[in-house]
Tab-separated table of C-alpha atoms in Angstrom:
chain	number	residue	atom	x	y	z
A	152	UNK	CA	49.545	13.474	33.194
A	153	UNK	CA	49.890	16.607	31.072
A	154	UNK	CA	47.980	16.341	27.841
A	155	UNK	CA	50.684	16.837	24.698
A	156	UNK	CA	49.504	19.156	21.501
A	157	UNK	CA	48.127	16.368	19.640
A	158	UNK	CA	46.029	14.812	22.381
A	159	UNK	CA	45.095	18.366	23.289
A	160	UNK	CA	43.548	19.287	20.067
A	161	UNK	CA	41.866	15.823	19.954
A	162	UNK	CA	40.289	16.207	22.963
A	163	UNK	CA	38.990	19.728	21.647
A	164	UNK	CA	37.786	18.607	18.138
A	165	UNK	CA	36.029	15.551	19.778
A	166	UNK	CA	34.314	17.604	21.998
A	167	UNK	CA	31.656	18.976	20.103
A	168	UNK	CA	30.635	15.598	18.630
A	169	UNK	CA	30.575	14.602	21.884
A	170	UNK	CA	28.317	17.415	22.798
A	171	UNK	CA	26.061	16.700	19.916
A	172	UNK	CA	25.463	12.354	20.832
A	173	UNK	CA	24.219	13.513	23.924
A	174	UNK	CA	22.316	16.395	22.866
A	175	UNK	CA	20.480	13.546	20.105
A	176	UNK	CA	20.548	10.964	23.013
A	177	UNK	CA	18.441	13.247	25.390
A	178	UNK	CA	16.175	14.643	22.323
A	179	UNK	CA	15.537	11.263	21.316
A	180	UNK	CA	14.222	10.618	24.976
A	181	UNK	CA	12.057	13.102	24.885
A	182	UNK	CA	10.849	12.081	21.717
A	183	UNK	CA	10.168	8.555	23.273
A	184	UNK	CA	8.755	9.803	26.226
A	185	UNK	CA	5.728	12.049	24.366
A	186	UNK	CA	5.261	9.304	22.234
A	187	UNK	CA	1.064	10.137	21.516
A	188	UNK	CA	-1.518	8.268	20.128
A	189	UNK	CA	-4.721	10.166	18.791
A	190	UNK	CA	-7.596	8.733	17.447
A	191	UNK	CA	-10.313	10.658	15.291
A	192	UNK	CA	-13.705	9.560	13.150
A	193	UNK	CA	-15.601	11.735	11.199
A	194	UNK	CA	-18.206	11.116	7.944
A	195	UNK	CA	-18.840	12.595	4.516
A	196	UNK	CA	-21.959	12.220	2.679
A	197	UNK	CA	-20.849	10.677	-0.679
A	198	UNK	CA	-21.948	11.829	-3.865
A	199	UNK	CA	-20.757	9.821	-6.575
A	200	UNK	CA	-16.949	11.325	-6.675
A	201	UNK	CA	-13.846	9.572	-6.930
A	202	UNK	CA	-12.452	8.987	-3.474
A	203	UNK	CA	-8.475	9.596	-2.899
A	204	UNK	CA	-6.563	8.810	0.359
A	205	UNK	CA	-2.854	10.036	0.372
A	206	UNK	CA	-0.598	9.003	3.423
A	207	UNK	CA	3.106	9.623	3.606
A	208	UNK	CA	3.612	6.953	6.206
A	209	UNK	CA	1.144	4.505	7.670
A	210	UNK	CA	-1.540	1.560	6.536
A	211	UNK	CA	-4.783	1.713	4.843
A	212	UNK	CA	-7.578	-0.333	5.462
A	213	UNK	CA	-10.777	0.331	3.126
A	214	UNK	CA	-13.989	-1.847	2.823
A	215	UNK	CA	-17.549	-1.391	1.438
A	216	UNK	CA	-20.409	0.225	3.948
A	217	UNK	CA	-23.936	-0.211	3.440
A	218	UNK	CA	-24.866	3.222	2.807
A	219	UNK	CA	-23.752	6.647	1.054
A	220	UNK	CA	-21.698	7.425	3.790
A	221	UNK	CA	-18.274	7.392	4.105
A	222	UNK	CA	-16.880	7.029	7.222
A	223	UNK	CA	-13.401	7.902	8.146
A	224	UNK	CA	-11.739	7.043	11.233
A	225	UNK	CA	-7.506	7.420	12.029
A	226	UNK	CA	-4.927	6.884	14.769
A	227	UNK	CA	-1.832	9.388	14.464
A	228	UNK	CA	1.317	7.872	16.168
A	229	UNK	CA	4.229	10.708	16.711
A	230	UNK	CA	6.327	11.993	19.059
A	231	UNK	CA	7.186	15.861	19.333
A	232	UNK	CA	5.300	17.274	16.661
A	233	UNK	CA	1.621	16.251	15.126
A	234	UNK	CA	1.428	14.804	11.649
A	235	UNK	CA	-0.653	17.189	9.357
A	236	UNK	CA	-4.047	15.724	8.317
A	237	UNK	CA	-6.531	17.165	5.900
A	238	UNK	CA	-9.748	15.959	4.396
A	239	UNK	CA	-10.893	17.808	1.244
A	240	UNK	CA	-14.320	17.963	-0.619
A	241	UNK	CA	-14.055	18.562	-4.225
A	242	UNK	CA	-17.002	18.147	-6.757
A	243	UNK	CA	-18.670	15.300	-5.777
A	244	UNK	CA	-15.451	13.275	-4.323
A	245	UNK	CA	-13.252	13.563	-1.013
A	246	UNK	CA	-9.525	13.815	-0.718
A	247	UNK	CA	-7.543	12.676	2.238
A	248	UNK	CA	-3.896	13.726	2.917
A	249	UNK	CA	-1.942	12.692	6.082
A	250	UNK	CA	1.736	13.745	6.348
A	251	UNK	CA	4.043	13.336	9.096
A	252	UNK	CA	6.594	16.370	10.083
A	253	UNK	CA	9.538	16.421	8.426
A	254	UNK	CA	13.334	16.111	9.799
A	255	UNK	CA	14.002	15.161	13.193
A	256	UNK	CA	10.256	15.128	13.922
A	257	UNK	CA	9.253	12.780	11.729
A	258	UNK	CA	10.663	9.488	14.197
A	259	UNK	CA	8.135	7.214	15.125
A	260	UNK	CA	5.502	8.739	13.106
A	261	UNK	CA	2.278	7.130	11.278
A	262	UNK	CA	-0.772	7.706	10.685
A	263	UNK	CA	-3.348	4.459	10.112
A	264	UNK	CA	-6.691	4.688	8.061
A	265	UNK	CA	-9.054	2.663	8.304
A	266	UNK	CA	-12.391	3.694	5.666
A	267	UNK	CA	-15.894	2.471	4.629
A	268	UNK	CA	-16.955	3.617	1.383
A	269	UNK	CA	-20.301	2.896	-0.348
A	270	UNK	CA	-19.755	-0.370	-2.599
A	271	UNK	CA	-19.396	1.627	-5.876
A	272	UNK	CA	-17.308	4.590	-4.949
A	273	UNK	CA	-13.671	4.543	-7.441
A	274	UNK	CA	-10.661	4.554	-5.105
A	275	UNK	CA	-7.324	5.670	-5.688
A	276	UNK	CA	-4.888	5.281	-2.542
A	277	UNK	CA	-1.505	5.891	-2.343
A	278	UNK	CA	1.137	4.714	0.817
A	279	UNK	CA	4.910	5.981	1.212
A	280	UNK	CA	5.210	3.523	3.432
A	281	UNK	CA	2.452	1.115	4.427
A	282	UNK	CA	0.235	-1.479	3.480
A	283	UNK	CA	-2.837	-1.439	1.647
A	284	UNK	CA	-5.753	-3.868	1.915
A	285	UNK	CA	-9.455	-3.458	-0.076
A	286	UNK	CA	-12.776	-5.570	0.204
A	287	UNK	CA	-16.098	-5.470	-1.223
A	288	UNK	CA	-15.769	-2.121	-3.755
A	289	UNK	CA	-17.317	-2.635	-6.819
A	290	UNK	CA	-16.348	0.943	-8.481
A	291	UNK	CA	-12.846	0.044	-9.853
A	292	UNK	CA	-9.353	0.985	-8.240
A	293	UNK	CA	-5.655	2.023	-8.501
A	294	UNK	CA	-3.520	1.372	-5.046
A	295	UNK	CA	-0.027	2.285	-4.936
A	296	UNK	CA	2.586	1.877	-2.204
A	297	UNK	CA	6.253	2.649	-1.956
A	298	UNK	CA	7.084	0.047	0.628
A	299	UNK	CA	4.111	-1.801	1.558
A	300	UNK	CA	1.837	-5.041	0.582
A	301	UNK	CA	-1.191	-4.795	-1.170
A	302	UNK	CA	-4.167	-6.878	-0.959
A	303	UNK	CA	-7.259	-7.120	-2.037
A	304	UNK	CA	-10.895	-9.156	-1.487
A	305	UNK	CA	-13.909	-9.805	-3.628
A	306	UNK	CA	-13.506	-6.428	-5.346
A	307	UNK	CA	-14.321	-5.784	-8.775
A	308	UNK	CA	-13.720	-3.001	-11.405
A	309	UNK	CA	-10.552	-2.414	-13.111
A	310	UNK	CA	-7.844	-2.696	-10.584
A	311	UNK	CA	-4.078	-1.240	-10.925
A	312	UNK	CA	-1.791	-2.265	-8.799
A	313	UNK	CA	1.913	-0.805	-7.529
A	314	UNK	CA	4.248	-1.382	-4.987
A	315	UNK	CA	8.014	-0.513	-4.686
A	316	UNK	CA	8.650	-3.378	-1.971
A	317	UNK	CA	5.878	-6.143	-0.914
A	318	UNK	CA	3.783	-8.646	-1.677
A	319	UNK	CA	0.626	-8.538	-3.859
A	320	UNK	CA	-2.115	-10.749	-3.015
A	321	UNK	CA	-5.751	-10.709	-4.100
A	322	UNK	CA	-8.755	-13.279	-3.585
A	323	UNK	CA	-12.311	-14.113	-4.931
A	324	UNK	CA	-11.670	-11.207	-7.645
A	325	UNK	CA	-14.456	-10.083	-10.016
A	326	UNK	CA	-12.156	-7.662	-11.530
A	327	UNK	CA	-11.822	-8.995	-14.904
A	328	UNK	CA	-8.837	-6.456	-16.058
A	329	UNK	CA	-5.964	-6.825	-13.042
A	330	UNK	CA	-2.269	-4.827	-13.533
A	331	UNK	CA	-0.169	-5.745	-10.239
A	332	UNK	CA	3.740	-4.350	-10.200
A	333	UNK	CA	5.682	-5.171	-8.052
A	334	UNK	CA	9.720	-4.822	-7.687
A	335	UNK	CA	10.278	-7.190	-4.938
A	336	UNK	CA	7.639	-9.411	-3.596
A	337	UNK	CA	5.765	-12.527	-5.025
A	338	UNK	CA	2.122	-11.916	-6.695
A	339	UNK	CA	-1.077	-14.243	-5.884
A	340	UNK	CA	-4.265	-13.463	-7.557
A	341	UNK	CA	-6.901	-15.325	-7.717
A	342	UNK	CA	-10.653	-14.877	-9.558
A	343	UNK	CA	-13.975	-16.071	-8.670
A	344	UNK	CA	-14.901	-14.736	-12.386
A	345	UNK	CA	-12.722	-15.236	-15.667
A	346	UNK	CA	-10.387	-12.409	-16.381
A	347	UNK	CA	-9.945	-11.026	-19.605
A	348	UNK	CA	-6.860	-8.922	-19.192
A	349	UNK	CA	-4.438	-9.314	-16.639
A	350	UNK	CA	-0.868	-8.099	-16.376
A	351	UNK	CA	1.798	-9.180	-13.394
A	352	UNK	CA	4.940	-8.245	-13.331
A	353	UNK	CA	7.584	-8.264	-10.725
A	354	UNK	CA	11.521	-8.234	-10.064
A	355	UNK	CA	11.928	-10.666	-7.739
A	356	UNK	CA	9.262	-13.318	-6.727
A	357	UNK	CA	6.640	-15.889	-7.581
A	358	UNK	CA	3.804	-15.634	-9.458
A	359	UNK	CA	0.375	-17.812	-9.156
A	360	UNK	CA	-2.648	-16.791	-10.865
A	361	UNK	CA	-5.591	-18.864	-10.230
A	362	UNK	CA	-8.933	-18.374	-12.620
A	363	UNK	CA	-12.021	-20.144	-12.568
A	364	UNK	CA	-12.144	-24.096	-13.774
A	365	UNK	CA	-13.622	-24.628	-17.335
A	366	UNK	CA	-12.678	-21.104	-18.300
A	367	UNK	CA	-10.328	-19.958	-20.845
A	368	UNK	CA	-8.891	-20.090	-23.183
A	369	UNK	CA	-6.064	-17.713	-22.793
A	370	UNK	CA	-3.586	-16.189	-24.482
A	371	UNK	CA	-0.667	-17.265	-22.198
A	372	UNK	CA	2.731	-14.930	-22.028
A	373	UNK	CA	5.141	-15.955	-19.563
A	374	UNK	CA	8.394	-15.057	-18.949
A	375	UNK	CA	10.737	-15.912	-16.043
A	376	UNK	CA	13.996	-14.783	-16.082
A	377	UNK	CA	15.449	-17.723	-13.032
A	378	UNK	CA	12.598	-20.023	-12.207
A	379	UNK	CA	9.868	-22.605	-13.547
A	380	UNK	CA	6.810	-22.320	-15.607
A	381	UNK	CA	3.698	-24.435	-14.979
A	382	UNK	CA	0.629	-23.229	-17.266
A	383	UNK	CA	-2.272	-25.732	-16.217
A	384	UNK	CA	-5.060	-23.402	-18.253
A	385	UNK	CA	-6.245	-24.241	-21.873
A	386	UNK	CA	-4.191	-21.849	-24.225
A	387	UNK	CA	-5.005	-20.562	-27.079
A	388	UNK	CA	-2.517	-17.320	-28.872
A	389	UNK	CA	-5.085	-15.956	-30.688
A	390	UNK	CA	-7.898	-16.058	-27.365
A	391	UNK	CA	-9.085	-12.517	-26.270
A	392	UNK	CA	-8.477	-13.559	-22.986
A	393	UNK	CA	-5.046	-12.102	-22.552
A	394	UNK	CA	-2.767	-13.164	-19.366
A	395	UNK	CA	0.864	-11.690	-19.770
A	396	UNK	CA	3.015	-12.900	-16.135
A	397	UNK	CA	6.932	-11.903	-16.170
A	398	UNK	CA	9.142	-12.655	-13.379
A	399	UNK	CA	13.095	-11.599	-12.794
A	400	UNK	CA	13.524	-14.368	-10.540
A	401	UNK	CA	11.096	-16.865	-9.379
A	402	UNK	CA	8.924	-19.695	-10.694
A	403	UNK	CA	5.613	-18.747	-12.319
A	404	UNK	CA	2.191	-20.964	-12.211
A	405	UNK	CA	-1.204	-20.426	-14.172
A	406	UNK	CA	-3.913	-22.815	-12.758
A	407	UNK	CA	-7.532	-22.761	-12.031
A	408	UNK	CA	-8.773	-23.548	-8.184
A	409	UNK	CA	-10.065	-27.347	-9.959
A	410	UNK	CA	-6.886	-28.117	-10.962
């Protein structure tokens, strides 16, 4: 069968597309095939400085140590080309950046923290994409994530809260002044100690906040824009106590862990 113009110059034009799936097909093999894992630990002597953790892609897992120590340990995951990890003394703090290549390197790439700070140290992490869970710190904190859940246990200090996409959950808080933001994902907090200024907000999900029985009262703001309100807290607009809860869509519930 003799190919006709039109077929011809098909057959030509598709050719380098052709080409180029199977030149992505066999990279993308490779890539699976060096797939590494690395694991690393190291340990800074802390001196009373804030401590930051930056990581493009990849979770973050932070709890209180005994000591003054802080002890660092991470697993890179990538393929052809090895994420780019830094740890940085500055004053009296640390700062820790992980990135993974850009482009076509950047498949199958993350790099996983996992920390142990001394009780008081301030934190300030930040995810691209990951999660984020904190116990035990006592020095205050602001965790952010792009697409990630965020969670946190028995912590105290001021606490500010972000993420773009996921869940916000918190338990036996001593943090008496809580912001959590979230635009798609519910938002459970609950306190072993009465708050005194609390702010959750998110796009699309439940809230519950849960404080201490007996405790209050509270000034109450709630706002829902497709969902139910259930405030089972004394209330009281003019209370210092202020607890301001908006929702997009979802139901929203103020209780205490007696009720």
């Amino acid at each position: 069968m003799i190919a006709t113009g039109g077929r011809a110059t098909a057959v030509l034009v598709g050719i380098p597309f052709v080409l180029a799936a199977a030149g992505w097909g066999a990279f993308t093999m490779v890539g699976l095939f060096a797939h590494t894992s690395e694991h690393h630990e190291s340990s800074y002597t802390w001196n009373g400085g804030e401590v930051s953790i930056d990581v493009g892609s990849g979770d973050v897992h932070v709890a209180a140590g005994t000591g003054s120590q802080i002890e660092i340990a991470y697993t890179e995951h990538y393929e052809l080309k090895k994420p780019t990890v830094t740890a940085t003394t500055n004053g009296n703090g640390l700062q820790l950046r992980a990135r993974c290549p850009g482009g076509i390197f950047s498949n199958n790439c993350e790099i996983n923290y996992t920390v142990t700070l001394p009780t008081s140290a301030h934190l300030v992490v930040h995810t691209g994409d990951g999660g984020i869970d904190v116990a035990d710190l006592t020095g205050g904190m602001s965790a952010d994530s792009g697409n990630g859940g965020i969670t946190f246990d028995n912590v105290s200090g001021e606490i500010v809260a972000h993420t773009g996409d996921g869940g916000i959950r918190a338990t036996g808080l001593r943090s008496t002044s809580v912001q959590a933001k979230t635009g798609n994902g519910g938002i459970s907090l609950e306190w072993a100690v009465p708050p005194t200024t609390v702010s959750a907000t998110t796009g699309d999900g439940g809230i519950r906040l849960t404080v201490p029985p007996g405790s209050g009262p509270y000034n109450v703001q709630a706002s829902t824009g497709d969902g139910g309100k259930s405030i089972e807290v004394p209330t009281d607009p003019n209370a210092a106590s202020v607890i301001v809860a908006h929702t997009g869509n979802g139901g929203i519930t103020i209780d205490s862990d007696g009720g």
